[in-house]
Amino acid sequence: MSRIQRAFQNHKAFIAFLTCGDPDLEATAKIVREMAASGADLIELGIPFSDPVAEGAVIQSANARALAGGITTDQIFDMVRSLREDISIPLVFMTYANIVFSYGTERFLENAAEAGIEGLILPDVPFEEKADFAPACRAHGIDFISLIAPTSADRIAMIAREAEGFLYCVSSMGVTGVRGQIKTNIEDMVRQVRSANPDIPCAVGFGISTPEQAREMAQYADGVIVGSAIVRLVEQHKKDAAAAVGGYVKAMKEAIS
Amino acid sequence: MEQKSGRFGAYGGQYIPETLMNAVIELDRAYQFYKNDPAFQSELKELLNDYAGRPSRLYFAQKMTRDLGGAKIYLKREDLNHTGAHKINNVLGQALLAKKMGKTRLIAETGAGQHGVATATAAALMDLECVVYMGKEDTIRQALNVYRMRLLGAEVIPVTSGTATLKDAVSEAMREWTSRIDDTHYCLGSVMGPHPFPTIVRDFQAVISREMRAQMLEREGRLPDAVLACVGGGSNAIGAFYHFIDDASVRLIGCEAAGRGIDTPETAATLSVGRTGIFHGMKSVFCQDEFGQIAPVYSISAGLDYPGVGPEHAYLHDMGRAEYVAITDEEAVEAFEYLSRTEGIIPAIESAHAVAYAMRLAPTMPKDAILAVCLSGRGDKDCAAIARYRGEDLHE
């Protein structure tokens, strides 16, 4: 069992997403530490990409702000290395295929593993294309985290059987972003995953922002992922976002505990 | 050239969110069925002939040939198609396919507006709802085409994200498709994106080279020495090349947009300055920085202003089967003016990139050599922009 899987043991996991370098890396590091101290069980660090096709407006803007600040993948590796001196919860990278491929998949994963990253999420790499990345991840002890969507239907079993770390259950059609309502039958989705692979934790993401939504999702799943709601707080509070984000994470974690 | 599972050598594939996977699988299955369905093919042929005006003419450009003093130049007149460009070939095929699949709504991206206009046209004809995503910048550069699409009943959504040009329109159309799949077909306009799009669009555009080959054999009793076409994503080029790929004697030359020059950042000549990457659903060659951020490319031509190229072109380039050259804004504008003056044909500024290379190449070849240039579209849409490029204060 990987360290990521262990993060789901004995309790529901709260997973927080943050775009690195928005507004700068110093602020990112501060927010990550605050989220860890406030009860986050796992943190997804977004490496910004110029054209993030799976993101809604909030995270798109965060990507643009970070890139405008001149952030690079190498600087993010450095930040992770320094975070690892005092942060012990699992950290995963969430980015797009080209960021990894263009850097050199092998070199990227070697640097990521050395810095202390334990998982990789690439929303534009489906099951059919994961051979480009998953074997190299395995060689470096990094979990390649797969996604399932409301449209996955007959694909769920195939994806779940080979899932590593946790399975990212996309709650809604469309892109990332806060939603008033989640209409997908998450309970059914999770049941299909369990029957194909009882050991893989399921975390639900896309659209979740309120403690009520998190509580509802946690009834069915092993964890809840929040991205846009956190990124929006960072957008509002900029460099001083750590306190607001910490308070938010604490409330969300309590809601699912 | 396609190999198994939508790959062209190392290129192609399906790098898209899981949400879209069943949609592209369903599309692939439907296409595999209908491409061999005689009823579908005859319905499409009727549309292409009676509605779009095919076959398009292969015109011997006698004055241009005489003036340049070298190879004989033929123009494949895709500009004479209904809606004024090759785009209609693909759109009629995809709209018909969407209809057969029970879809009631088309979404599309557009750069110059030609693909958007073609999609809006097919949607009007076939009673489909239509939404076109167009970079905000391009809605300004091509305001008349925005009006055309709206006149045809389509909704045009200006895209403000990123560089607000063609690549952002593609991203936004993909985002929209992930939120609404059941009733919606994404009518992609070029030989790009995830499998099966590069193959579907190529097959629908291959009508260009199928006709060209037969017309050339009839006129000249032999194949041309070279086929030239402009390349953005590369749909008219792959259409013009396809039925000549196995004829080793025919040079295939793709003309990319160098913008202000391939030694400047203001260029869109992907195969000159790009490297392998993964973007917009495909592994191919892209203009990008050292960390894989997609470059904000530039060309005077909104239709060639794209940071990537279709995967089959990347493959033909690697194999050395096709050559790719870069044509600057200035060369393209000169060709635009030259063809207008010499033959009385105003080419699309995209197509003018291929004309420009023909002007360079023809004089170096003997008089019995033959060049065939794909004139992918007509240039009415570009007149105001070219006038402004030449310093005239002309607005539509």
Tab-separated table of C-alpha atoms in Angstrom, chain A:
chain	number	residue	atom	x	y	z
A	1	MET	CA	0.000	0.000	0.000
A	2	SER	CA	1.409	3.388	-1.007
A	3	ARG	CA	1.603	6.373	1.338
A	4	ILE	CA	-1.164	7.970	-0.697
A	5	GLN	CA	-3.469	5.013	-0.045
A	6	ARG	CA	-2.620	5.164	3.653
A	7	ALA	CA	-3.847	8.780	3.756
A	8	PHE	CA	-7.366	7.356	3.387
A	9	GLN	CA	-7.116	4.875	6.251
A	10	ASN	CA	-9.420	5.154	9.264
A	11	HIS	CA	-10.979	8.440	8.149
A	12	LYS	CA	-12.364	10.372	5.202
A	13	ALA	CA	-9.603	12.265	3.437
A	14	PHE	CA	-9.712	15.943	2.603
A	15	ILE	CA	-7.680	16.712	-0.510
A	16	ALA	CA	-6.803	20.308	-1.306
A	17	PHE	CA	-5.691	21.641	-4.683
A	18	LEU	CA	-3.618	24.751	-5.218
A	19	THR	CA	-2.059	26.322	-8.322
A	20	CYS	CA	1.663	26.788	-7.688
A	21	GLY	CA	2.994	30.306	-8.131
A	22	ASP	CA	-0.315	32.128	-7.727
A	23	PRO	CA	0.445	34.846	-6.814
A	24	ASP	CA	4.033	33.646	-6.133
A	25	LEU	CA	5.850	30.573	-4.806
A	26	GLU	CA	6.484	32.051	-1.395
A	27	ALA	CA	2.730	32.455	-0.922
A	28	THR	CA	2.139	28.930	-2.264
A	29	ALA	CA	4.534	27.415	0.283
A	30	LYS	CA	2.893	29.347	3.104
A	31	ILE	CA	-0.589	28.209	2.068
A	32	VAL	CA	0.521	24.576	1.713
A	33	ARG	CA	1.943	24.603	5.251
A	34	GLU	CA	-1.246	26.191	6.578
A	35	MET	CA	-3.447	23.626	4.780
A	36	ALA	CA	-1.372	20.759	6.188
A	37	ALA	CA	-1.615	22.240	9.697
A	38	SER	CA	-5.394	22.668	9.265
A	39	GLY	CA	-6.053	19.001	8.561
A	40	ALA	CA	-5.595	18.448	4.823
A	41	ASP	CA	-4.715	14.787	4.281
A	42	LEU	CA	-3.192	15.188	0.836
A	43	ILE	CA	-2.314	18.178	-1.288
A	44	GLU	CA	-2.458	18.451	-5.074
A	45	LEU	CA	0.080	20.961	-6.351
A	46	GLY	CA	-0.957	22.305	-9.740
A	47	ILE	CA	1.912	23.052	-12.116
A	48	PRO	CA	0.520	25.848	-14.286
A	49	PHE	CA	0.008	25.219	-18.007
A	50	SER	CA	-0.642	27.810	-20.698
A	51	ASP	CA	-3.737	26.018	-22.004
A	52	PRO	CA	-5.456	23.992	-19.274
A	53	VAL	CA	-8.350	22.407	-21.173
A	54	ALA	CA	-9.924	20.659	-18.170
A	55	GLU	CA	-10.122	23.800	-16.052
A	56	GLY	CA	-12.920	26.271	-15.565
A	57	ALA	CA	-12.463	30.031	-15.383
A	58	VAL	CA	-11.150	30.201	-11.782
A	59	ILE	CA	-8.211	27.817	-12.218
A	60	GLN	CA	-7.547	29.052	-15.768
A	61	SER	CA	-6.965	32.542	-14.373
A	62	ALA	CA	-4.748	31.184	-11.601
A	63	ASN	CA	-2.626	29.419	-14.249
A	64	ALA	CA	-2.363	32.629	-16.235
A	65	ARG	CA	-1.396	34.682	-13.157
A	66	ALA	CA	1.268	32.161	-12.152
A	67	LEU	CA	2.784	32.040	-15.643
A	68	ALA	CA	2.718	35.825	-15.914
A	69	GLY	CA	4.869	35.808	-12.776
A	70	GLY	CA	7.461	33.761	-14.651
A	71	ILE	CA	7.103	30.514	-12.688
A	72	THR	CA	8.932	27.433	-14.029
A	73	THR	CA	8.771	23.710	-13.319
A	74	ASP	CA	12.279	23.787	-11.836
A	75	GLN	CA	11.290	26.453	-9.308
A	76	ILE	CA	8.341	24.276	-8.279
A	77	PHE	CA	10.665	21.299	-7.695
A	78	ASP	CA	12.757	23.539	-5.429
A	79	MET	CA	9.681	24.620	-3.476
A	80	VAL	CA	8.582	21.006	-2.953
A	81	ARG	CA	12.063	20.091	-1.748
A	82	SER	CA	11.913	22.807	0.906
A	83	LEU	CA	8.314	21.914	1.893
A	84	ARG	CA	9.443	18.340	2.470
A	85	GLU	CA	11.684	19.499	5.321
A	86	ASP	CA	8.609	19.943	7.509
A	87	ILE	CA	5.517	18.600	5.667
A	88	SER	CA	4.847	14.875	5.873
A	89	ILE	CA	1.414	14.423	4.240
A	90	PRO	CA	1.461	13.089	0.666
A	91	LEU	CA	1.988	15.678	-2.063
A	92	VAL	CA	0.997	15.013	-5.657
A	93	PHE	CA	1.442	17.008	-8.843
A	94	MET	CA	-1.548	17.831	-10.981
A	95	THR	CA	-0.677	19.190	-14.396
A	96	TYR	CA	-1.030	18.518	-18.122
A	97	ALA	CA	0.709	15.915	-20.253
A	98	ASN	CA	2.895	18.393	-22.127
A	99	ILE	CA	4.470	19.796	-18.954
A	100	VAL	CA	5.803	16.325	-18.118
A	101	PHE	CA	6.471	15.114	-21.668
A	102	SER	CA	8.214	18.274	-22.796
A	103	TYR	CA	10.487	18.347	-19.732
A	104	GLY	CA	11.389	14.736	-20.515
A	105	THR	CA	9.116	12.250	-18.731
A	106	GLU	CA	12.000	10.338	-17.192
A	107	ARG	CA	13.819	13.447	-15.973
A	108	PHE	CA	10.597	15.008	-14.679
A	109	LEU	CA	9.697	11.969	-12.607
A	110	GLU	CA	13.214	11.551	-11.304
A	111	ASN	CA	13.237	15.175	-10.096
A	112	ALA	CA	9.695	14.917	-8.737
A	113	ALA	CA	10.463	11.764	-6.756
A	114	GLU	CA	13.701	13.219	-5.450
A	115	ALA	CA	11.860	16.375	-4.314
A	116	GLY	CA	9.305	14.275	-2.449
A	117	ILE	CA	6.293	14.010	-4.777
A	118	GLU	CA	4.288	10.802	-4.428
A	119	GLY	CA	1.629	10.983	-7.127
A	120	LEU	CA	0.880	12.434	-10.557
A	121	ILE	CA	-2.500	13.452	-11.996
A	122	LEU	CA	-2.718	14.294	-15.709
A	123	PRO	CA	-6.327	15.090	-16.662
A	124	ASP	CA	-5.531	14.902	-20.381
A	125	VAL	CA	-4.108	11.386	-20.213
A	126	PRO	CA	-6.869	8.751	-20.260
A	127	PHE	CA	-6.437	5.005	-19.705
A	128	GLU	CA	-5.575	4.394	-23.379
A	129	GLU	CA	-2.546	6.693	-23.277
A	130	LYS	CA	-1.228	6.068	-19.782
A	131	ALA	CA	1.566	3.798	-21.041
A	132	ASP	CA	3.440	7.033	-21.857
A	133	PHE	CA	3.628	7.879	-18.157
A	134	ALA	CA	2.510	5.125	-15.772
A	135	PRO	CA	5.491	2.749	-16.179
A	136	ALA	CA	7.956	5.618	-15.671
A	137	CYS	CA	5.992	6.739	-12.600
A	138	ARG	CA	6.193	3.239	-11.170
A	139	ALA	CA	9.939	3.124	-11.716
A	140	HIS	CA	10.246	6.194	-9.496
A	141	GLY	CA	7.750	5.099	-6.845
A	142	ILE	CA	5.162	7.662	-7.919
A	143	ASP	CA	1.467	6.680	-8.118
A	144	PHE	CA	-0.100	7.497	-11.496
A	145	ILE	CA	-3.586	8.573	-10.446
A	146	SER	CA	-6.431	7.809	-12.850
A	147	LEU	CA	-9.752	9.585	-13.279
A	148	ILE	CA	-13.268	8.369	-13.952
A	149	ALA	CA	-16.095	10.612	-15.150
A	150	PRO	CA	-19.903	10.585	-15.229
A	151	THR	CA	-19.615	9.322	-18.837
A	152	SER	CA	-17.166	6.498	-18.043
A	153	ALA	CA	-19.909	3.836	-17.731
A	154	ASP	CA	-18.458	0.534	-18.983
A	155	ARG	CA	-14.931	1.902	-18.642
A	156	ILE	CA	-15.023	2.161	-14.844
A	157	ALA	CA	-14.032	-1.444	-14.112
A	158	MET	CA	-11.102	-1.378	-16.550
A	159	ILE	CA	-9.769	1.865	-15.080
A	160	ALA	CA	-10.389	0.875	-11.445
A	161	ARG	CA	-8.590	-2.454	-11.791
A	162	GLU	CA	-5.317	-0.713	-12.674
A	163	ALA	CA	-5.790	2.344	-10.439
A	164	GLU	CA	-2.943	3.446	-8.178
A	165	GLY	CA	-2.949	5.719	-5.122
A	166	PHE	CA	-6.568	6.742	-5.294
A	167	LEU	CA	-9.193	6.998	-8.002
A	168	TYR	CA	-10.213	10.534	-8.868
A	169	CYS	CA	-13.979	10.465	-9.402
A	170	VAL	CA	-15.032	13.453	-11.498
A	171	SER	CA	-18.400	14.427	-10.059
A	172	SER	CA	-19.804	16.408	-12.946
A	173	MET	CA	-19.695	16.966	-16.690
A	174	GLY	CA	-17.607	19.867	-17.899
A	175	VAL	CA	-14.579	21.520	-16.378
A	176	THR	CA	-13.408	22.292	-12.844
A	177	GLY	CA	-15.318	24.968	-10.957
A	178	VAL	CA	-17.747	25.572	-8.142
A	179	ARG	CA	-21.226	24.147	-8.738
A	180	GLY	CA	-24.477	24.625	-6.828
A	181	GLN	CA	-25.518	21.029	-7.274
A	182	ILE	CA	-23.909	17.699	-8.081
A	183	LYS	CA	-26.282	15.614	-10.125
A	184	THR	CA	-24.203	12.530	-10.841
A	185	ASN	CA	-25.005	9.385	-8.892
A	186	ILE	CA	-21.732	9.185	-6.982
A	187	GLU	CA	-22.923	6.310	-4.845
A	188	ASP	CA	-23.404	4.163	-7.920
A	189	MET	CA	-20.065	5.237	-9.391
A	190	VAL	CA	-18.221	4.286	-6.210
A	191	ARG	CA	-20.063	0.957	-6.008
A	192	GLN	CA	-18.838	0.076	-9.499
A	193	VAL	CA	-15.280	0.951	-8.523
A	194	ARG	CA	-15.446	-1.172	-5.382
A	195	SER	CA	-16.692	-4.225	-7.229
A	196	ALA	CA	-13.771	-3.989	-9.662
A	197	ASN	CA	-11.137	-3.047	-7.099
A	198	PRO	CA	-12.065	-3.070	-3.397
A	199	ASP	CA	-8.668	-1.697	-2.317
A	200	ILE	CA	-8.543	1.569	-4.212
A	201	PRO	CA	-9.800	4.641	-2.327
A	202	CYS	CA	-12.250	6.889	-4.205
A	203	ALA	CA	-12.026	10.651	-3.918
A	204	VAL	CA	-14.664	12.891	-5.455
A	205	GLY	CA	-13.756	16.188	-7.079
A	206	PHE	CA	-15.065	18.896	-9.503
A	207	GLY	CA	-17.649	21.334	-8.233
A	208	ILE	CA	-17.395	20.809	-4.479
A	209	SER	CA	-17.113	23.984	-2.393
A	210	THR	CA	-19.406	23.895	0.664
A	211	PRO	CA	-19.179	21.795	3.853
A	212	GLU	CA	-22.668	20.420	3.063
A	213	GLN	CA	-21.560	19.166	-0.358
A	214	ALA	CA	-18.402	17.690	1.146
A	215	ARG	CA	-20.393	15.910	3.862
A	216	GLU	CA	-22.759	14.457	1.294
A	217	MET	CA	-19.961	13.228	-0.975
A	218	ALA	CA	-18.063	11.751	1.973
A	219	GLN	CA	-21.049	9.515	2.693
A	220	TYR	CA	-20.282	7.617	-0.492
A	221	ALA	CA	-16.588	8.199	-1.141
A	222	ASP	CA	-13.333	7.883	0.796
A	223	GLY	CA	-12.300	11.443	0.204
A	224	VAL	CA	-13.281	14.829	-1.131
A	225	ILE	CA	-11.191	17.046	-3.439
A	226	VAL	CA	-11.571	20.824	-3.482
A	227	GLY	CA	-9.777	23.052	-5.976
A	228	SER	CA	-11.582	26.072	-7.377
A	229	ALA	CA	-13.004	27.180	-3.996
A	230	ILE	CA	-9.473	27.330	-2.565
A	231	VAL	CA	-8.012	29.003	-5.646
A	232	ARG	CA	-10.768	31.601	-5.423
A	233	LEU	CA	-9.749	32.410	-1.844
A	234	VAL	CA	-6.177	32.842	-3.040
A	235	GLU	CA	-7.408	35.127	-5.798
A	236	GLN	CA	-9.237	37.258	-3.219
A	237	HIS	CA	-6.570	37.380	-0.500
A	238	LYS	CA	-3.475	37.085	-2.702
A	239	LYS	CA	-0.234	36.873	-0.687
A	240	ASP	CA	-2.147	36.892	2.595
A	241	ALA	CA	-4.423	33.971	1.685
A	242	ALA	CA	-2.910	31.442	4.108
A	243	ALA	CA	-5.138	32.285	7.073
A	244	ALA	CA	-8.373	32.306	5.048
A	245	VAL	CA	-7.473	29.050	3.274
A	246	GLY	CA	-6.471	27.438	6.589
A	247	GLY	CA	-9.834	28.331	8.143
A	248	TYR	CA	-11.654	26.976	5.110
A	249	VAL	CA	-9.731	23.681	5.122
A	250	LYS	CA	-10.436	23.238	8.837
A	251	ALA	CA	-14.181	23.704	8.278
A	252	MET	CA	-14.234	21.299	5.329
A	253	LYS	CA	-12.240	18.663	7.195
A	254	GLU	CA	-14.615	18.909	10.167
A	255	ALA	CA	-17.592	18.529	7.851
A	256	ILE	CA	-16.385	15.138	6.625
A	257	SER	CA	-15.011	13.855	9.940
